[in-house]
CSV table of C-alpha atoms in Angstrom, one decimal:
chain,number,residue,atom,x,y,z
A,30,MET,CA,-115.6,68.2,65.1
A,31,LYS,CA,-116.8,68.3,61.4
A,32,LEU,CA,-114.2,71.0,60.4
A,33,ARG,CA,-111.4,68.9,62.1
A,34,ASN,CA,-112.5,65.8,60.3
A,35,LYS,CA,-112.6,67.9,57.0
A,36,TRP,CA,-108.8,68.5,57.5
A,37,LEU,CA,-108.3,64.9,58.0
A,38,LEU,CA,-109.7,63.7,54.7
A,39,SER,CA,-107.4,61.2,52.7
A,40,GLY,CA,-105.9,62.3,49.5
A,41,SER,CA,-108.3,60.0,47.5
A,42,LEU,CA,-111.3,61.4,49.3
A,43,ALA,CA,-110.1,65.0,48.9
A,44,LEU,CA,-109.6,64.5,45.0
A,45,SER,CA,-113.1,62.9,45.0
A,46,LEU,CA,-114.6,66.0,46.6
A,47,LEU,CA,-112.5,68.3,44.4
A,48,PHE,CA,-113.8,66.8,41.1
A,49,SER,CA,-117.3,66.6,42.3
A,50,SER,CA,-117.5,70.3,41.8
A,51,ALA,CA,-117.2,69.6,38.1
A,52,LEU,CA,-118.7,66.2,37.7
A,53,PRO,CA,-122.0,65.1,39.3
A,54,LEU,CA,-121.6,62.1,41.6
A,55,SER,CA,-123.7,59.1,41.0
A,56,ALA,CA,-125.8,58.0,43.9
A,57,ALA,CA,-123.5,55.1,44.5
A,58,ASN,CA,-120.4,57.2,44.3
A,59,ALA,CA,-122.1,59.8,46.7
A,60,ALA,CA,-122.8,57.1,49.1
A,61,ALA,CA,-119.2,55.8,49.1
A,62,VAL,CA,-117.9,59.3,49.7
A,63,LYS,CA,-120.2,59.8,52.6
A,64,SER,CA,-119.3,56.3,54.1
A,65,THR,CA,-115.6,56.9,53.8
A,66,ALA,CA,-115.9,60.3,55.5
A,67,VAL,CA,-118.0,58.7,58.3
A,68,GLN,CA,-115.6,56.0,58.7
A,69,GLN,CA,-112.6,58.4,59.0
A,70,SER,CA,-114.6,60.6,61.4
A,71,SER,CA,-115.2,57.5,63.5
A,72,GLN,CA,-111.6,56.4,63.4
A,73,SER,CA,-110.5,59.9,64.4
A,74,SER,CA,-112.9,60.1,67.4
A,75,SER,CA,-111.9,56.6,68.6
A,76,ALA,CA,-108.3,57.4,68.6
A,77,GLU,CA,-109.0,60.6,70.6
A,78,TYR,CA,-111.3,58.8,73.1
A,79,GLU,CA,-108.7,56.0,73.5
A,80,LEU,CA,-106.0,58.6,74.3
A,81,PHE,CA,-108.2,60.5,76.7
A,82,LEU,CA,-109.3,57.5,78.7
A,83,LYS,CA,-105.7,56.2,78.9
A,84,GLU,CA,-104.0,59.4,80.0
A,85,LYS,CA,-106.8,61.1,82.1
A,86,LEU,CA,-108.4,57.9,83.7
A,87,GLY,CA,-106.0,55.0,83.2
A,88,ILE,CA,-108.6,53.1,81.3
A,89,THR,CA,-107.3,50.9,78.4
A,90,PHE,CA,-108.7,48.3,76.0
A,91,GLN,CA,-107.0,45.8,73.9
A,92,ALA,CA,-108.1,45.5,70.3
A,93,GLY,CA,-110.2,42.5,69.8
A,94,SER,CA,-110.3,41.8,73.5
A,95,THR,CA,-113.6,40.6,75.3
A,96,ILE,CA,-114.9,43.1,77.8
A,97,THR,CA,-116.7,41.7,80.8
A,98,LYS,CA,-119.7,43.3,82.3
A,99,GLY,CA,-117.9,43.5,85.6
A,100,GLN,CA,-115.1,45.5,84.0
A,101,PHE,CA,-117.6,47.9,82.4
A,102,ILE,CA,-119.4,48.4,85.7
A,103,GLN,CA,-116.1,49.0,87.3
A,104,GLN,CA,-115.1,51.6,84.6
A,105,ILE,CA,-118.4,53.4,84.9
A,106,ALA,CA,-118.0,53.7,88.8
A,107,ASP,CA,-114.4,55.0,88.2
A,108,ILE,CA,-115.3,57.6,85.6
A,109,LEU,CA,-118.2,59.0,87.7
A,110,GLY,CA,-116.3,58.8,91.0
A,111,LEU,CA,-118.9,56.6,92.6
A,112,GLU,CA,-118.3,54.8,95.9
A,113,ALA,CA,-120.7,52.5,97.7
A,114,SER,CA,-122.1,53.4,101.0
A,115,GLU,CA,-122.0,51.1,104.0
A,116,ALA,CA,-125.2,49.3,102.8
A,117,LYS,CA,-124.4,45.9,101.1
A,118,PRO,CA,-126.7,44.8,98.2
A,119,ALA,CA,-127.4,41.1,98.3
A,120,PHE,CA,-126.3,40.3,94.8
A,121,THR,CA,-127.1,36.7,93.7
A,122,ASP,CA,-123.9,36.2,91.9
A,123,LEU,CA,-121.5,38.7,93.4
A,124,LYS,CA,-119.8,38.3,96.9
A,125,PRO,CA,-118.4,41.3,98.8
A,126,SER,CA,-115.0,39.8,98.2
A,127,SER,CA,-115.2,40.2,94.4
A,128,PRO,CA,-113.2,43.1,92.9
A,129,TYR,CA,-116.3,44.2,91.2
A,130,TYR,CA,-118.6,44.2,94.3
A,131,SER,CA,-117.9,47.8,95.4
A,132,SER,CA,-118.5,49.3,91.9
A,133,ALA,CA,-121.6,47.2,91.4
A,134,ALA,CA,-123.0,48.2,94.7
A,135,ALA,CA,-122.3,51.9,94.0
A,136,LEU,CA,-124.1,51.7,90.6
A,137,TYR,CA,-126.9,49.7,92.2
A,138,GLU,CA,-127.6,52.5,94.8
A,139,GLN,CA,-127.7,55.2,92.1
A,140,GLY,CA,-130.1,53.1,89.9
A,141,ILE,CA,-127.6,52.6,87.1
A,142,ILE,CA,-127.9,48.8,87.4
A,143,THR,CA,-131.3,47.6,88.6
A,144,SER,CA,-130.9,43.8,89.0
A,145,LEU,CA,-129.3,41.9,91.9
A,146,LYS,CA,-128.1,39.4,89.3
A,147,VAL,CA,-125.0,41.1,87.9
A,148,GLU,CA,-123.2,38.4,85.7
A,149,PRO,CA,-119.8,40.1,86.1
A,150,ASP,CA,-117.8,37.5,84.3
A,151,GLN,CA,-120.0,37.3,81.3
A,152,PRO,CA,-119.0,39.0,78.0
A,153,LEU,CA,-120.6,42.5,78.0
A,154,GLN,CA,-123.3,42.8,75.4
A,155,ALA,CA,-123.6,45.9,73.3
A,156,THR,CA,-127.2,46.5,74.4
A,157,SER,CA,-126.5,45.9,78.2
A,158,ALA,CA,-123.7,48.4,77.8
A,159,ILE,CA,-126.2,50.9,76.4
A,160,TYR,CA,-128.7,50.4,79.0
A,161,ILE,CA,-126.0,51.1,81.7
A,162,ALA,CA,-124.7,54.1,79.9
A,163,VAL,CA,-128.2,55.6,79.5
A,164,LYS,CA,-128.6,55.6,83.2
A,165,ALA,CA,-125.1,56.6,84.0
A,166,ALA,CA,-125.4,59.5,81.6
A,167,GLY,CA,-128.6,60.7,83.5
A,168,LEU,CA,-130.9,60.2,80.4
A,169,LEU,CA,-133.4,57.9,82.1
A,170,GLU,CA,-136.4,60.2,82.4
A,171,LEU,CA,-135.8,61.3,78.7
A,172,ALA,CA,-135.9,57.7,77.6
A,173,HIS,CA,-139.0,57.0,79.6
A,174,SER,CA,-140.9,59.8,78.0
A,175,TYR,CA,-140.7,58.2,74.5
A,176,PRO,CA,-144.1,57.2,73.0
A,177,GLN,CA,-144.2,54.1,71.0
A,178,ASN,CA,-143.9,55.6,67.4
A,179,LYS,CA,-141.0,57.7,68.4
A,180,THR,CA,-139.3,54.6,70.0
A,181,THR,CA,-139.9,52.5,66.8
A,182,ASP,CA,-138.5,55.1,64.5
A,183,ALA,CA,-135.2,55.3,66.4
A,184,LEU,CA,-134.9,51.6,66.7
A,185,LYS,CA,-135.2,51.2,63.0
A,186,GLN,CA,-131.9,53.2,62.6
A,187,ILE,CA,-130.0,50.6,64.4
A,188,GLY,CA,-131.8,47.7,62.8
A,189,TYR,CA,-134.0,46.8,65.6
A,190,SER,CA,-137.7,46.1,66.3
A,191,PRO,CA,-139.2,46.8,69.7
A,192,ALA,CA,-140.9,43.4,69.5
A,193,GLY,CA,-139.3,41.1,72.1
A,194,LEU,CA,-138.0,44.1,74.1
A,195,SER,CA,-139.6,45.4,77.2
A,196,LEU,CA,-141.0,48.9,77.0
A,197,SER,CA,-138.2,50.4,79.0
A,198,ALA,CA,-135.5,48.6,77.1
A,199,SER,CA,-136.7,49.9,73.7
A,200,GLN,CA,-137.0,53.4,75.1
A,201,GLU,CA,-133.5,53.5,76.5
A,202,LEU,CA,-132.1,52.3,73.2
A,203,ALA,CA,-134.1,55.0,71.4
A,204,ALA,CA,-132.9,57.6,73.6
A,205,ALA,CA,-129.3,56.5,73.2
A,206,VAL,CA,-129.7,57.0,69.3
A,207,HIS,CA,-131.5,60.4,69.6
A,208,SER,CA,-129.2,61.9,72.2
A,209,GLY,CA,-126.0,61.0,70.5
A,210,LEU,CA,-124.9,58.7,73.3
A,211,LEU,CA,-124.6,56.1,70.6
A,212,PRO,CA,-123.1,57.8,67.5
A,213,ALA,CA,-124.3,56.8,64.0
A,214,SER,CA,-121.0,55.3,63.3
A,215,LEU,CA,-121.5,52.6,65.8
A,216,TYR,CA,-125.2,51.7,65.0
A,217,LYS,CA,-123.8,48.5,63.3
A,218,GLU,CA,-122.1,47.5,66.5
A,219,VAL,CA,-125.3,46.9,68.4
A,220,LYS,CA,-127.6,44.3,67.1
A,221,GLY,CA,-126.9,40.8,68.7
A,222,LYS,CA,-123.2,41.6,69.3
A,223,ALA,CA,-120.9,41.8,72.3
A,224,ALA,CA,-119.5,45.2,73.0
A,225,SER,CA,-116.4,46.1,71.1
A,226,PRO,CA,-113.6,48.1,72.7
A,227,GLU,CA,-114.6,51.0,70.4
A,228,LEU,CA,-118.1,50.9,71.6
A,229,ALA,CA,-117.2,50.8,75.3
A,230,GLU,CA,-114.7,53.6,74.9
A,231,THR,CA,-117.3,55.7,73.0
A,232,LEU,CA,-119.9,55.1,75.6
A,233,LEU,CA,-117.5,56.1,78.5
A,234,VAL,CA,-116.6,59.3,76.8
A,235,GLN,CA,-120.0,60.3,75.9
A,236,ILE,CA,-121.3,59.8,79.4
A,237,LEU,CA,-118.5,62.1,80.5
A,238,SER,CA,-119.4,64.5,77.9
A,239,ILE,CA,-123.0,64.6,78.7
A,240,LYS,CA,-122.3,65.1,82.2
A,241,GLY,CA,-119.9,67.9,81.5
A,242,ASP,CA,-116.8,66.1,82.6
A,243,TYR,CA,-115.1,65.7,79.2
A,244,LYS,CA,-113.0,68.2,77.4
A,245,HIS,CA,-114.1,72.0,77.5
A,246,TYR,CA,-113.2,74.3,74.6
A,247,ILE,CA,-114.6,77.2,72.6
A,248,GLY,CA,-113.7,75.7,69.2
A,249,TYR,CA,-110.7,75.0,67.0
A,250,THR,CA,-108.2,77.5,65.8
A,251,THR,CA,-109.5,76.7,62.3
A,252,ASP,CA,-113.2,77.5,63.0
A,253,ALA,CA,-114.7,80.3,60.9
A,254,ASP,CA,-116.4,81.7,64.1
A,255,ILE,CA,-113.4,81.2,66.5
A,256,TYR,CA,-112.6,84.9,66.9
A,257,GLY,CA,-116.1,85.9,67.9
A,258,LYS,CA,-116.1,83.0,70.5
A,259,LEU,CA,-112.6,84.1,71.7
A,260,ALA,CA,-114.0,87.7,72.2
A,261,ASP,CA,-117.0,86.5,74.0
A,262,ALA,CA,-115.1,84.3,76.4
A,263,TYR,CA,-112.7,87.2,77.2
A,264,ASP,CA,-115.4,89.9,77.6
A,265,THR,CA,-117.6,87.8,79.8
A,266,SER,CA,-114.8,87.1,82.3
A,267,ASP,CA,-114.0,89.3,85.3
A,268,LEU,CA,-111.4,89.7,87.8
A,269,ILE,CA,-111.5,86.6,90.1
A,270,GLN,CA,-111.9,87.2,93.8
A,271,SER,CA,-111.5,84.6,96.6
A,272,PRO,CA,-111.2,86.0,100.0
A,273,GLU,CA,-110.3,82.7,101.5
A,274,LEU,CA,-107.2,82.2,99.2
A,275,GLN,CA,-106.3,85.8,98.9
A,276,THR,CA,-105.9,86.3,102.6
A,277,VAL,CA,-103.0,83.7,102.3
A,278,VAL,CA,-101.4,84.6,99.0
A,279,ASP,CA,-101.5,88.4,99.6
A,280,ALA,CA,-99.8,87.8,103.0
A,281,ALA,CA,-97.2,85.7,101.1
A,282,LEU,CA,-96.7,88.7,98.8
A,283,LYS,CA,-96.3,91.2,101.5
A,284,GLN,CA,-93.6,88.9,103.1
A,285,SER,CA,-91.8,88.6,99.8
A,286,LEU,CA,-92.4,84.8,100.0
A,287,VAL,CA,-93.5,85.0,96.4
A,288,THR,CA,-93.3,87.8,93.8
A,289,GLY,CA,-96.7,87.1,92.3
A,290,TYR,CA,-99.5,84.7,91.9
A,291,ASN,CA,-102.6,83.7,89.7
A,292,LEU,CA,-106.2,83.1,90.8
A,293,LYS,CA,-108.1,80.7,88.5
A,294,ASP,CA,-111.5,78.9,88.4
A,295,GLU,CA,-111.3,75.2,88.0
A,296,ARG,CA,-114.8,75.2,86.2
A,297,TYR,CA,-112.9,76.6,83.1
A,298,ASP,CA,-110.3,73.8,83.0
A,299,ALA,CA,-110.0,72.4,79.4
A,300,ASN,CA,-109.3,68.9,80.7
A,301,PHE,CA,-107.2,68.2,77.6
A,302,VAL,CA,-104.7,65.3,77.3
A,303,GLU,CA,-101.4,66.4,78.7
A,304,SER,CA,-99.3,64.8,75.9
A,305,LEU,CA,-100.9,67.0,73.2
A,306,SER,CA,-101.5,70.2,75.2
A,307,LEU,CA,-99.9,73.5,76.0
A,308,THR,CA,-101.0,76.5,78.1
A,309,TYR,CA,-100.2,80.2,77.0
A,310,GLY,CA,-100.7,83.1,79.2
A,311,HIS,CA,-101.4,86.7,78.4
A,312,ASP,CA,-103.5,89.8,79.2
A,313,ASN,CA,-104.4,91.3,75.9
A,314,LEU,CA,-107.4,90.2,73.6
A,315,LYS,CA,-105.8,91.6,70.5
A,316,HIS,CA,-102.7,89.4,71.1
A,317,ALA,CA,-104.9,86.3,71.5
A,318,VAL,CA,-106.8,87.1,68.3
A,319,GLN,CA,-103.5,87.5,66.3
A,320,LEU,CA,-102.1,84.4,68.0
A,321,ILE,CA,-104.9,82.3,66.6
A,322,GLY,CA,-104.4,83.9,63.2
A,323,LEU,CA,-100.6,83.2,63.5
A,324,LEU,CA,-101.4,79.4,64.1
A,325,ARG,CA,-103.9,79.3,61.3
A,326,SER,CA,-101.2,80.9,58.9
A,327,GLU,CA,-98.8,78.1,60.0
A,328,GLY,CA,-101.2,75.4,59.2
A,329,ILE,CA,-102.0,74.3,62.9
A,330,SER,CA,-105.3,73.1,63.9
A,331,ALA,CA,-106.0,72.9,67.7
A,332,LYS,CA,-108.8,72.8,70.2
A,333,VAL,CA,-108.8,76.3,72.0
A,334,GLN,CA,-110.1,77.0,75.6
A,335,LEU,CA,-109.8,80.4,77.2
A,336,GLU,CA,-109.5,80.0,81.0
A,337,PRO,CA,-109.9,83.3,82.8
A,338,LYS,CA,-107.1,84.3,85.3
A,339,THR,CA,-106.4,87.1,87.6
A,340,SER,CA,-102.7,87.9,88.3
A,341,ALA,CA,-101.6,89.6,91.4
A,342,PHE,CA,-98.1,91.4,92.1
A,343,ILE,CA,-96.7,94.2,94.1
A,344,TYR,CA,-97.0,97.6,92.5
A,345,LEU,CA,-94.4,99.9,93.9
A,346,LYS,CA,-95.5,103.4,95.0
A,347,GLU,CA,-92.5,104.9,93.0
A,348,TRP,CA,-94.2,103.9,89.9
A,349,GLY,CA,-96.8,106.7,90.5
A,350,GLU,CA,-100.5,106.6,91.2
A,351,PRO,CA,-102.0,103.5,89.6
A,352,VAL,CA,-104.9,103.9,87.1
A,353,GLN,CA,-107.7,101.5,88.1
A,354,SER,CA,-110.4,100.1,85.7
A,355,ASP,CA,-112.8,97.1,85.7
A,356,ASN,CA,-109.9,94.9,84.6
A,357,TYR,CA,-107.1,96.2,87.0
A,358,LYS,CA,-107.5,97.0,90.6
A,359,VAL,CA,-105.1,97.9,93.4
A,360,VAL,CA,-105.2,97.8,97.2
A,361,GLN,CA,-102.7,99.7,99.2
A,362,ILE,CA,-100.7,97.9,101.8
A,363,GLU,CA,-99.0,98.8,105.1
A,364,ASN,CA,-95.7,100.0,103.4
A,365,GLY,CA,-97.4,102.3,100.9
A,366,ASN,CA,-97.0,100.0,98.0
A,367,TYR,CA,-100.0,98.2,96.5
A,368,ILE,CA,-101.0,94.8,95.5
A,369,ALA,CA,-102.3,95.0,91.9
A,370,TYR,CA,-104.9,92.6,90.6
A,371,ALA,CA,-105.0,92.4,86.7
A,372,LYS,CA,-107.4,90.5,84.3
A,373,GLU,CA,-105.4,88.0,82.3
A,374,TYR,CA,-106.3,84.7,80.6
A,375,ASP,CA,-104.7,81.3,79.7
A,376,LEU,CA,-105.2,79.9,76.3
A,377,LYS,CA,-105.1,76.2,76.4
A,378,PHE,CA,-104.4,74.4,73.1
A,379,GLU,CA,-104.8,70.7,72.4
A,380,PHE,CA,-103.0,70.0,69.1
A,381,ASN,CA,-103.8,67.2,66.6
A,382,SER,CA,-100.3,65.8,67.1
A,383,ALA,CA,-97.2,65.9,69.2
A,384,ALA,CA,-95.3,67.3,66.1
A,385,ASP,CA,-97.7,70.3,66.0
A,386,LYS,CA,-97.2,70.7,69.8
A,387,ALA,CA,-93.4,70.8,69.2
A,388,ARG,CA,-93.8,73.4,66.4
A,389,PHE,CA,-95.6,75.9,68.7
A,390,GLN,CA,-92.2,77.1,70.4
A,391,PRO,CA,-90.4,78.1,67.1
A,392,ILE,CA,-93.5,80.0,65.9
A,393,ILE,CA,-93.7,82.0,69.2
A,394,LEU,CA,-90.0,82.7,69.3
A,395,GLN,CA,-90.1,84.0,65.7
A,396,TYR,CA,-93.4,86.0,65.8
A,397,ALA,CA,-94.4,86.6,69.5
A,398,LYS,CA,-91.1,87.1,71.5
A,399,LYS,CA,-89.8,90.6,71.9
A,400,ASN,CA,-86.0,91.0,71.7
A,401,SER,CA,-85.7,94.8,71.3
A,402,GLU,CA,-87.6,97.9,71.7
A,403,ASP,CA,-87.8,98.8,68.0
A,404,GLN,CA,-88.4,95.2,66.8
A,405,THR,CA,-90.8,94.8,64.0
A,406,GLY,CA,-92.6,91.7,62.5
A,407,LEU,CA,-94.2,90.6,65.8
A,408,ILE,CA,-97.9,90.1,66.6
A,409,ALA,CA,-99.5,92.9,68.8
A,410,SER,CA,-98.4,93.2,72.4
A,411,SER,CA,-95.6,90.6,72.2
A,412,TRP,CA,-93.8,90.2,75.5
A,413,TRP,CA,-90.1,90.1,76.3
A,414,GLN,CA,-90.7,86.9,78.3
A,415,PRO,CA,-93.8,85.1,76.9
A,416,LEU,CA,-95.3,82.5,79.2
A,417,TYR,CA,-96.2,79.1,77.8
A,418,TYR,CA,-95.9,75.7,79.3
A,419,SER,CA,-96.4,71.9,79.2
A,420,LEU,CA,-97.1,69.3,81.8
A,421,THR,CA,-95.1,66.9,79.7
A,422,ASN,CA,-91.4,67.2,78.9
A,423,LEU,CA,-90.4,69.0,75.6
A,424,ASP,CA,-87.0,69.7,74.0
A,425,GLY,CA,-85.9,73.3,74.7
A,426,TYR,CA,-88.1,73.9,77.6
A,427,VAL,CA,-87.0,74.2,81.2
A,428,GLN,CA,-88.4,72.5,84.3
A,429,ILE,CA,-89.9,74.7,87.1
A,430,THR,CA,-92.5,74.2,90.0
A,431,ASN,CA,-96.1,75.2,90.5
A,432,ASN,CA,-97.0,75.8,94.0
A,433,LYS,CA,-100.8,75.5,94.2
A,434,ILE,CA,-103.4,76.3,97.0
A,435,THR,CA,-107.0,75.1,96.9
A,436,GLY,CA,-109.8,75.8,99.3
A,437,GLN,CA,-113.3,74.8,99.7
A,438,GLY,CA,-114.8,76.1,96.5
A,439,HIS,CA,-113.8,76.0,92.8
A,440,TYR,CA,-111.0,78.7,92.9
A,441,TYR,CA,-107.3,78.1,93.2
A,442,ALA,CA,-104.2,80.2,93.6
A,443,GLN,CA,-100.8,79.3,92.1
A,444,SER,CA,-97.4,80.7,92.0
A,445,PHE,CA,-94.6,79.5,89.7
A,446,SER,CA,-91.0,79.3,91.1
A,447,LEU,CA,-87.7,77.8,90.5
A,448,ASN,CA,-87.5,74.1,91.7
A,449,GLU,CA,-85.1,75.0,94.6
A,450,GLN,CA,-87.4,77.6,95.9
A,451,SER,CA,-90.6,75.6,96.0
A,452,ALA,CA,-90.0,73.8,99.4
A,453,ALA,CA,-89.8,77.2,101.2
A,454,ILE,CA,-92.8,78.6,99.5
A,455,VAL,CA,-94.8,75.6,100.3
A,456,GLU,CA,-93.8,75.7,104.0
A,457,GLY,CA,-94.6,79.5,104.0
A,458,PHE,CA,-98.0,78.8,102.6
A,459,LYS,CA,-98.7,76.1,105.2
A,460,LYS,CA,-97.9,78.5,107.9
A,461,LEU,CA,-100.2,81.0,106.5
A,462,GLY,CA,-103.2,78.8,105.8
A,463,ASN,CA,-103.5,75.5,107.8
A,464,ASP,CA,-107.0,74.8,106.5
A,465,LEU,CA,-106.0,75.0,102.8
A,466,THR,CA,-104.8,72.1,100.6
A,467,ILE,CA,-101.2,73.0,99.3
A,468,GLN,CA,-99.4,70.9,96.7
A,469,SER,CA,-96.5,71.6,94.3
A,470,TYR,CA,-95.5,69.8,91.1
A,471,THR,CA,-93.0,70.3,88.2
A,472,PHE,CA,-93.8,71.2,84.7
A,473,TRP,CA,-91.9,72.6,81.6
A,474,VAL,CA,-91.9,76.2,80.7
A,475,ASP,CA,-90.2,78.3,77.9
A,476,LYS,CA,-86.7,79.5,78.6
A,477,PRO,CA,-87.4,83.3,78.4
A,478,PHE,CA,-89.9,82.9,81.3
A,479,PHE,CA,-87.5,80.7,83.2
A,480,ASN,CA,-84.9,83.5,82.7
A,481,TYR,CA,-87.4,85.9,84.2
A,482,LEU,CA,-87.9,83.7,87.3
A,483,ASN,CA,-84.2,83.6,87.6
A,484,GLY,CA,-83.9,87.4,87.6
A,485,GLU,CA,-82.4,87.7,84.0
A,486,SER,CA,-83.8,90.1,81.4
A,487,LEU,CA,-84.2,88.0,78.5
């Protein structure tokens, strides 16, 4: 996050930092620069959190609005996916007919709220929000391990004294400070105040982050160490195997229901916001490294996640004896052909703006799209039909369909098709695997890949 915020420095702050190399800053000026940087970092994070909650979870806050405790409890239950059991806690101020009852009951069962007096219609106090968030994030044992001196030191940072607070309350506030659940930029929001939309948004996202349910990425295109992280992510991935799914999709290959499919692992899902993200598929690490360098050279900073992928397709016997390796396996089928399984990857990018997302295609078409055998000026291993796609509509992209199969575990199979072919593919999948979940949805892909699906060479 630090590097990204560095790129977002305002012109005046950038000039201040430039001149600071020649002129020493006074203590006051240094504090002002630090304060401005922290403020801009906070604003950047707040905007990112707001967009994530809106797009991914349908949670929105109005600036200056009053958040009730019941609303926050409901939001906590929603982001954690908690549902109440059949037991019905006897809340003193909340009836089963209340829209907040089910959420409150679910949180009570989990020990996230501990009182039978909920006060759902009262304005949410900042400290109450933090107490709930500490428990929801799974930090309670950490908090209650705090000795008095450690607790007191942490509370000083937010202008609190443990006097007047119960031991557990002061410990939980202290743990929120030290764990990062409560960022330094929001310390001023706590003492004696109602929870602001910014505080509520931040706590919700921090809960997701601590529990591993926020965004997943190896770094930014602009990080100094991004290439090493990219290599590590690629080198530690293997061919994905899922017998439950492969029984179905391999049968679909043999029947020519599909011409190929991918196997992926949902645990690597970047979980980026769709309006700012793109997915780019390839099989060569050198290409990925050069693609990152290309985006850097074009001034594009974006989050990057490498999602391992195995691609399967029919390898014809007339192509000759296949050469196998750790990253490429084949299995011969009844007609003498083979099913080939190749290690590939999807690079998922989340851009800083919709404008940067739109810039991606012209860059690829100029530097990573092969148009002739002897073409020069391209990055390594560029394809005739590069594959990149968006879950939101973009100018110059074409809509196709993803036909997706999921089983009991964390793997899934998917096969891309023209829209008019999808219904037959889904029906065929259903006949081959009655106990699997099969769904289809449309998305937008680059024109060369659409042409490939349509049987065209370019």
